[in-house]
Short mmCIF file of C-alpha atoms and ligand atoms in Angstrom, two decimals:
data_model
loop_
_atom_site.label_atom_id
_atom_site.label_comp_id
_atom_site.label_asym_id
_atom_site.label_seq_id
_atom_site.Cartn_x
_atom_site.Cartn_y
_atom_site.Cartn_z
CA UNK N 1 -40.89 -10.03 -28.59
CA UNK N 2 -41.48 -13.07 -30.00
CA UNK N 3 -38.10 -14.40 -30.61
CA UNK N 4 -37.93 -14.25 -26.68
CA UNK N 5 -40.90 -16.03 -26.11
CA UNK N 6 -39.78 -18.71 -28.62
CA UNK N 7 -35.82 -18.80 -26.59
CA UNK N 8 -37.58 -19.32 -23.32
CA UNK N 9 -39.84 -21.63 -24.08
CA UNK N 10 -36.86 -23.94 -25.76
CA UNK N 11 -35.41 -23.40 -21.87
CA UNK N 12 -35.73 -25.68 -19.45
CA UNK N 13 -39.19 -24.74 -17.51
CA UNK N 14 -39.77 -24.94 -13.86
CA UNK N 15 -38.66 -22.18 -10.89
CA UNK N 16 -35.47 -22.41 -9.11
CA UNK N 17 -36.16 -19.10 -7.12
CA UNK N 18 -35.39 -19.44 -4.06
CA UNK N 19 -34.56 -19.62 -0.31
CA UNK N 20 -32.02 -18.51 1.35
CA UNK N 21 -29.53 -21.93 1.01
CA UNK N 22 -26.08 -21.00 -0.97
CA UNK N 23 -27.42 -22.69 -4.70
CA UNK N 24 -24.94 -25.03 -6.26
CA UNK N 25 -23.96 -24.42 -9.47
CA UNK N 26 -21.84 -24.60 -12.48
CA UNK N 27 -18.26 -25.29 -11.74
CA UNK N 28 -16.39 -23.38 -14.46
CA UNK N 29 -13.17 -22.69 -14.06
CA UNK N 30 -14.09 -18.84 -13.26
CA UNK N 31 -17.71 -18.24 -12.02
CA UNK N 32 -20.16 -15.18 -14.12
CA UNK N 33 -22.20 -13.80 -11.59
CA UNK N 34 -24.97 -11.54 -13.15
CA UNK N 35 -26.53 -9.09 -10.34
CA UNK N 36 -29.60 -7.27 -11.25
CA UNK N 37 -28.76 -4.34 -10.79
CA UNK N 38 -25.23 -2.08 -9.88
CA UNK N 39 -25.91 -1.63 -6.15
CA UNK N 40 -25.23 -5.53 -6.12
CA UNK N 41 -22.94 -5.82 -8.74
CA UNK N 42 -20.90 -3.48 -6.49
CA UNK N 43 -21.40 -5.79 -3.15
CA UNK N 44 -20.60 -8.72 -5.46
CA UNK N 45 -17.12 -7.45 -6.48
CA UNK N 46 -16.40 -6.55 -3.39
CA UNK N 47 -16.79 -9.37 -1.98
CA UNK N 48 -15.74 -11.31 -4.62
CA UNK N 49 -12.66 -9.29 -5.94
CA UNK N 50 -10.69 -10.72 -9.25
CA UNK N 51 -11.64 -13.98 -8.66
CA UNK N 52 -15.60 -13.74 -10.50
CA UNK N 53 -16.40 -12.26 -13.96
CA UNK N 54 -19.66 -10.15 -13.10
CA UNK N 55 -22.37 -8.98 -15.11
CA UNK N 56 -25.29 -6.47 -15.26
CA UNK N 57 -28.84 -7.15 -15.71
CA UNK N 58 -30.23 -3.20 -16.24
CA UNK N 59 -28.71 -0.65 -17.75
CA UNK N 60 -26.85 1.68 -15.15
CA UNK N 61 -29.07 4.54 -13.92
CA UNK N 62 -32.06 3.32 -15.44
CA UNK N 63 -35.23 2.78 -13.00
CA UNK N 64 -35.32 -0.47 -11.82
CA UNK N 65 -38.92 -0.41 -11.23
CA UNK N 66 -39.71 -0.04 -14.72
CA UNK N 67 -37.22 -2.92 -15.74
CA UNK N 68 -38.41 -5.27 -18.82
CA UNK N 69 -35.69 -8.54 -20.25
CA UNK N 70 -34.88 -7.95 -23.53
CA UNK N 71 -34.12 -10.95 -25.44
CA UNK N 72 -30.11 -10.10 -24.86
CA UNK N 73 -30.26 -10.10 -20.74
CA UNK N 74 -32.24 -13.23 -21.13
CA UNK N 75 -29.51 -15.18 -23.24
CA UNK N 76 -26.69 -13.61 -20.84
CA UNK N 77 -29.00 -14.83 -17.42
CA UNK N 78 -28.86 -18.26 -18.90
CA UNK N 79 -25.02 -18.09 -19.56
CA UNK N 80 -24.50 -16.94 -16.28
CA UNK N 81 -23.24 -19.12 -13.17
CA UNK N 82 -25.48 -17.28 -10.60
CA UNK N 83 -28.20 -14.92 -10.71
CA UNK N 84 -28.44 -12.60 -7.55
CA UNK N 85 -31.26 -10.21 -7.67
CA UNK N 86 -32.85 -7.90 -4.72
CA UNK N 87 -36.27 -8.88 -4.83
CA UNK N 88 -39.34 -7.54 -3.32
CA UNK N 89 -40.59 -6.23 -6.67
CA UNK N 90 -37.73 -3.75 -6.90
CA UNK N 91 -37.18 -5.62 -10.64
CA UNK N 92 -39.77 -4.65 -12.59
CA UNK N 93 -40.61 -7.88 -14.79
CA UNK N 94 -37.33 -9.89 -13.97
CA UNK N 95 -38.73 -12.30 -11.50
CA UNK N 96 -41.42 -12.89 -14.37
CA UNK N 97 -38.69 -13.87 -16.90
CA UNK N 98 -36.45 -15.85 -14.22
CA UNK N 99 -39.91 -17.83 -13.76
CA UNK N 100 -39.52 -18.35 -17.73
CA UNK N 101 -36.23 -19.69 -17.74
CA UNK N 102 -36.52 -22.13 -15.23
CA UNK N 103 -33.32 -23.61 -13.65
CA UNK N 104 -30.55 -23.01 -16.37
CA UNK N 105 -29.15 -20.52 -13.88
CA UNK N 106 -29.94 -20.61 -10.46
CA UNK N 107 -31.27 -17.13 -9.49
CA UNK N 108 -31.39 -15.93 -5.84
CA UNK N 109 -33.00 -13.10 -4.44
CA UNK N 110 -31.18 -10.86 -1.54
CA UNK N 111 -34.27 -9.72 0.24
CA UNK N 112 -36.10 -12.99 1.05
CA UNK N 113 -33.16 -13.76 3.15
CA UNK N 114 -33.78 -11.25 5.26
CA UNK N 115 -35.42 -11.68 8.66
CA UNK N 116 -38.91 -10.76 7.95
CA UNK N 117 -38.80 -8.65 11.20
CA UNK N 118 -36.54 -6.07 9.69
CA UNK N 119 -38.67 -5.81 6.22
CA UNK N 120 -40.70 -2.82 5.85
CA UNK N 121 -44.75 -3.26 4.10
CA UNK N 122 -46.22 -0.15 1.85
CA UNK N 123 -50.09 -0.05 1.91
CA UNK N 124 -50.45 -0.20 -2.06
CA UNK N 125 -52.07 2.71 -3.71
CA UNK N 126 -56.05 2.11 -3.64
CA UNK N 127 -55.75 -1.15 -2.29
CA UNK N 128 -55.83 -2.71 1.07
CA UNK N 129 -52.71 -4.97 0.27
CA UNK N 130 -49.69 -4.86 1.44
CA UNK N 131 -45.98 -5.15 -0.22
CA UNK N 132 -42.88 -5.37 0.97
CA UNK N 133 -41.07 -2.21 0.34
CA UNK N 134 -37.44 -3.23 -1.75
CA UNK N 135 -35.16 -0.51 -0.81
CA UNK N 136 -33.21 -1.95 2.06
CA UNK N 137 -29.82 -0.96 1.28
CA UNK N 138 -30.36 2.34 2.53
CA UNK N 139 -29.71 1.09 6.18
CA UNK N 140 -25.82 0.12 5.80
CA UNK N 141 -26.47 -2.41 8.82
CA UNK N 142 -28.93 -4.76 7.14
CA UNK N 143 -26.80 -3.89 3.85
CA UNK N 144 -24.20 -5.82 6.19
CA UNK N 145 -26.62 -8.87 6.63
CA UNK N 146 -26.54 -9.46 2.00
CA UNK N 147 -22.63 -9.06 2.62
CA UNK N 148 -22.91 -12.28 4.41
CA UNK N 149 -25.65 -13.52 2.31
CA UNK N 150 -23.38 -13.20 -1.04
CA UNK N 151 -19.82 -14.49 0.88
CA UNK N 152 -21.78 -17.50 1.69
CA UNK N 153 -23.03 -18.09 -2.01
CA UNK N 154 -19.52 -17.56 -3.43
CA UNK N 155 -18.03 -19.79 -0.77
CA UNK N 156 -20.22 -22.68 -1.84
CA UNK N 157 -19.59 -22.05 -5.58
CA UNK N 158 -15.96 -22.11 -5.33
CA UNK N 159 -13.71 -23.74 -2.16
CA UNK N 160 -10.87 -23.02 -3.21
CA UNK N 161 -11.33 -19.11 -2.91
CA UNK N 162 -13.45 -19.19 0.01
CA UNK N 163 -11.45 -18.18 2.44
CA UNK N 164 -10.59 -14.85 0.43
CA UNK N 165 -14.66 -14.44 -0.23
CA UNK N 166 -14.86 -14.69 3.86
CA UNK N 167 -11.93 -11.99 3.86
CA UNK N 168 -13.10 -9.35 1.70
CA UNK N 169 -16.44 -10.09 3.58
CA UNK N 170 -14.93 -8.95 6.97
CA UNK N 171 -13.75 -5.59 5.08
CA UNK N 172 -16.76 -4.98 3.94
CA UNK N 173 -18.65 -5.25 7.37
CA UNK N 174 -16.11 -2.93 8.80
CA UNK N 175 -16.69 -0.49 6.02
CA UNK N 176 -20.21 -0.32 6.56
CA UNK N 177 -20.35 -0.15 10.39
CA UNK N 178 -17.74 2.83 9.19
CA UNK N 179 -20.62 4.31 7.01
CA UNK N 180 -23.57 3.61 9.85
CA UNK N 181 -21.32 5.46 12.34
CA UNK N 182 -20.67 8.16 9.95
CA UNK N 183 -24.51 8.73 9.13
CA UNK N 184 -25.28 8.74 12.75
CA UNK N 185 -22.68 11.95 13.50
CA UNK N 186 -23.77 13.76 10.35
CA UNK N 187 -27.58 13.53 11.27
CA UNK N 188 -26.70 15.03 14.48
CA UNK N 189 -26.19 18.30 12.43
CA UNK N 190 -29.95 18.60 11.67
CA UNK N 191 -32.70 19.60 14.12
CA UNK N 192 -35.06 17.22 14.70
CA UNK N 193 -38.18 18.61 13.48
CA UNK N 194 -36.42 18.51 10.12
CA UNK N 195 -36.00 15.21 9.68
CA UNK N 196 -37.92 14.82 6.89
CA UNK N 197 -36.94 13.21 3.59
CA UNK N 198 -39.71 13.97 0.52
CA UNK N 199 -38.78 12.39 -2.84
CA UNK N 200 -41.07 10.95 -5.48
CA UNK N 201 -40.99 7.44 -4.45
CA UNK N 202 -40.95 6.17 -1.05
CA UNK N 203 -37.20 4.87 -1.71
CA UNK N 204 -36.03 5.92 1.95
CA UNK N 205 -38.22 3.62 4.31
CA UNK N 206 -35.26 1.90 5.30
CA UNK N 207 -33.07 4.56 5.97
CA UNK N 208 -35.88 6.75 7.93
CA UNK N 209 -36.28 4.01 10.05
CA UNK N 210 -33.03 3.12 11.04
CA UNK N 211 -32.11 7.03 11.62
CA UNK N 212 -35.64 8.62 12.75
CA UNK N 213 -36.52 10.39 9.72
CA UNK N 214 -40.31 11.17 8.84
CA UNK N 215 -40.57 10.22 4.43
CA UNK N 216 -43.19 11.34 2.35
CA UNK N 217 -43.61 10.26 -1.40
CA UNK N 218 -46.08 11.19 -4.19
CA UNK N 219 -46.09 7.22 -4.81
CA UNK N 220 -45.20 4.13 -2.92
CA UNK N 221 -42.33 1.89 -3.14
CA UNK N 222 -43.03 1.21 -7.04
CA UNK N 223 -42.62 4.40 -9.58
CA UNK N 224 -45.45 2.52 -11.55
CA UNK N 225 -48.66 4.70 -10.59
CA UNK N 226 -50.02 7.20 -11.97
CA UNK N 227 -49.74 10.41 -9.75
CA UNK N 228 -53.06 12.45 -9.76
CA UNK N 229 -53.64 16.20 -8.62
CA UNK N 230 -55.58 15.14 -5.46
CA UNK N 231 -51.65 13.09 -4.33
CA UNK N 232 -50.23 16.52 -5.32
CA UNK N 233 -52.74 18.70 -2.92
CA UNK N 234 -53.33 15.88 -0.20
CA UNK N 235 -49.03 15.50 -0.25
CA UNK N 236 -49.07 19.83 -0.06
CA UNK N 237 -51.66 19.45 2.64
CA UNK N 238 -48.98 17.72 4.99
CA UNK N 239 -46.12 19.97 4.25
CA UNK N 240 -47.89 22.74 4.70
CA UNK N 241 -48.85 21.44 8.68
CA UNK N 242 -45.12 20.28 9.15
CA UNK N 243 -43.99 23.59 7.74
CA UNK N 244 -41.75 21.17 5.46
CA UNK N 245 -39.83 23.68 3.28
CA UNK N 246 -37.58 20.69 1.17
CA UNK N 247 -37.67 18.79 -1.29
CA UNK N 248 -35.65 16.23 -2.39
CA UNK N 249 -35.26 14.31 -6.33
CA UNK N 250 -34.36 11.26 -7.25
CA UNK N 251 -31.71 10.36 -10.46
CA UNK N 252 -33.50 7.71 -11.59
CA UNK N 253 -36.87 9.36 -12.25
CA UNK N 254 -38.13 12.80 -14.10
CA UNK N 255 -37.92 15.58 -11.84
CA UNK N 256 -41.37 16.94 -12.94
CA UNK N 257 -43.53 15.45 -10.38
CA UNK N 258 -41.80 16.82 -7.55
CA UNK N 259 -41.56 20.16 -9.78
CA UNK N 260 -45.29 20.03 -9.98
CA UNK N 261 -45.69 19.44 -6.20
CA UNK N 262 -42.95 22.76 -5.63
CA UNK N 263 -45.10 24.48 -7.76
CA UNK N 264 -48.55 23.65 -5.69
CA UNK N 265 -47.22 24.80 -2.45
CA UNK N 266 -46.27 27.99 -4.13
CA UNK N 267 -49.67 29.05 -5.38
CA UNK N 268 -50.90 28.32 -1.59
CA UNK N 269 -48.23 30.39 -0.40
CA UNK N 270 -45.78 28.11 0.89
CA UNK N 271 -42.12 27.70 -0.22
CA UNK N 272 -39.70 25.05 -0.75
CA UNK N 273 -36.86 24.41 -2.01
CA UNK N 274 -35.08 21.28 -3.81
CA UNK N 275 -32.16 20.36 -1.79
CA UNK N 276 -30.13 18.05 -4.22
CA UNK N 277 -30.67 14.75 -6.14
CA UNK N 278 -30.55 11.72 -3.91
CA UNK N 279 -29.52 8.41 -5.08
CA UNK N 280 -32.28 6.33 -4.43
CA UNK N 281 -31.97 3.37 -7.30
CA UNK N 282 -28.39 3.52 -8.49
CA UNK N 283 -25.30 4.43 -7.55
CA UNK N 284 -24.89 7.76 -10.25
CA UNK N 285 -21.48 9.17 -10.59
CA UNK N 286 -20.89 7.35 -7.35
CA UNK N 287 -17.82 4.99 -7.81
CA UNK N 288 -19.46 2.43 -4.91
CA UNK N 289 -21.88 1.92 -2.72
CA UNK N 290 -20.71 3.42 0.34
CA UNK N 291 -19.78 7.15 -1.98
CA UNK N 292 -23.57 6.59 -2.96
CA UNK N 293 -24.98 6.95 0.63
CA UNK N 294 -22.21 9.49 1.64
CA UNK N 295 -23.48 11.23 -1.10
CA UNK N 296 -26.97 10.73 -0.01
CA UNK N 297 -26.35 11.72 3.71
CA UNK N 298 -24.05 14.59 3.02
CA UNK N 299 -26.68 15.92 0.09
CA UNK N 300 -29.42 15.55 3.36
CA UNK N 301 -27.16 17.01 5.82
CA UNK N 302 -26.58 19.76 3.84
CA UNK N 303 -30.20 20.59 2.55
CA UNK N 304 -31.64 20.39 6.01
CA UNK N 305 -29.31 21.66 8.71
CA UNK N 306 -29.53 25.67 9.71
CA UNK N 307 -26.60 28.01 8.00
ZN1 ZN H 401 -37.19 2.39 -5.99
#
């Protein structure tokens, strides 16, 4: 740890995180764009094809929540051209170590672009406060709004291939209104007194909003607290009244929590079952983004919908 306490503080110091305003930066002949995580290293080639050498911050299918800089992402953030990050605390302790390195690389962050009317707030756990919950990408249409967001910081890093940026941007959109429409027939399948998603972590907000889906979670947006037996029984309480008989898991975290819960509303009598693994932080197996959430709504569709 101390070797990367000793690199940053050789590193320029002062914050470059930022608003919303394409950053200028770097021209090298072709432009390293490091994305946090591989949700947005996905959008990022997508939008930005052959013409960008891209770059991971965390380890694919790890938790993002739980994410640390290890002396190695730090020395690959500051050889980067762009950092682009989601935000909202989804990072673990990367907008702590972006704060470290100061303005080597100009980092942005996805989700303070977004109009604050279409953000979603999680009480925190034993607290009064509020946080913005991260997990926006889970509505394809405000996925749609960091299409545009990224285009426009490619554009301004790179004229001469903007007009292809603004290209693969307009294939994208129509993907995704593809994918919105395509969630919207396949929720049609389930009743809707089912519409219930319960995972670990409150990962589908977003997407219960935007398609009228009750979500209940052991913890909030982070996967950081600790999960007692009175969240178990008060969680079993509510399942029990909705007559709630699925459960969902999550790839990025343990599955024991939500075995434990399974578990709890046996003893009192009352059976579920776990309807399939839902990609909550990463896209798994998934090639891109929009297998991930077919994956998601057709592992949904198929857990709650009568035989
Ligand atoms: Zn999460």
């Amino acid at each position: 740890m101390k070797k990367i306490y000793l690199l940053v503080s050789i590193l320029i110091i002062g914050m470059v995180i930022t608003a919303c305003e394409p950053k200028t930066v770097k021209n090298k002949h072709k432009s390293v764009i490091m994305s946090s995580n591989e949700i947005i290293d996905d959008l990022v080639k997508s939008i930005g094809g052959n013409f960008i050498e891209t770059n991971i911050a965390m380890r694919k299918g790890n938790d993002p929540h739980s994410y640390t800089a290890t002396e190695k992402d730090i020395i690959r953030i500051t050889d980067s051209s762009l950092i682009i990050y989601n935000g909202g605390n989804l990072e673990g302790r990367l907008e702590w170590a972006l704060s470290k390195i100061g303005n080597i690389t100009p980092a942005v962050s996805i989700i303070d672009c977004l109009p604050k009317d279409k953000l979603i707030y999680d009480k925190e756990k034993d607290s009064d406060k509020r946080q913005v919950n991260p997990h926006f990408w889970h509505n394809p249409v405000l996925w749609k709004i960091a299409a545009n967001f990224i285009a426009d910081n490619l554009a301004s890093m790179n004229n001469v291939n903007q007009q292809i940026y603004f290209q693969n941007e307009e294939v994208l959109l129509y993907i995704l209104d593809r994918l919105n429409n395509y969630i919207k027939e396949q929720i049609k399948k389930i009743p809707i007194e089912k519409r219930i998603i319960v995972t670990e972590h409150n990962a589908f907000a977003y997407f219960g909003a935007a398609y009228g889906f009750e979500t209940y979670y052991l913890q909030g947006a982070a996967t950081s607290s600790e999960i007692t037996s009175a969240d178990i029984n008060n969680l079993a309480d509510i399942l029990i009244e909705k007559n709630v008989t699925t459960l969902f898991l999550e790839a990025t975290l343990p599955d024991k929590n939500i075995r434990l819960l399974q578990s709890t509303l046996k003893a009192r009598g009352h059976f579920v079952k776990i309807g399939g693994t839902l990609y909550s932080d990463t896209l798994g197996y998934n090639n891109n983004y929009e297998a991930m959430m077919r994956h998601n709504i057709d592992t949904i569709v198929d857990a709650l919908s009568p035989k």
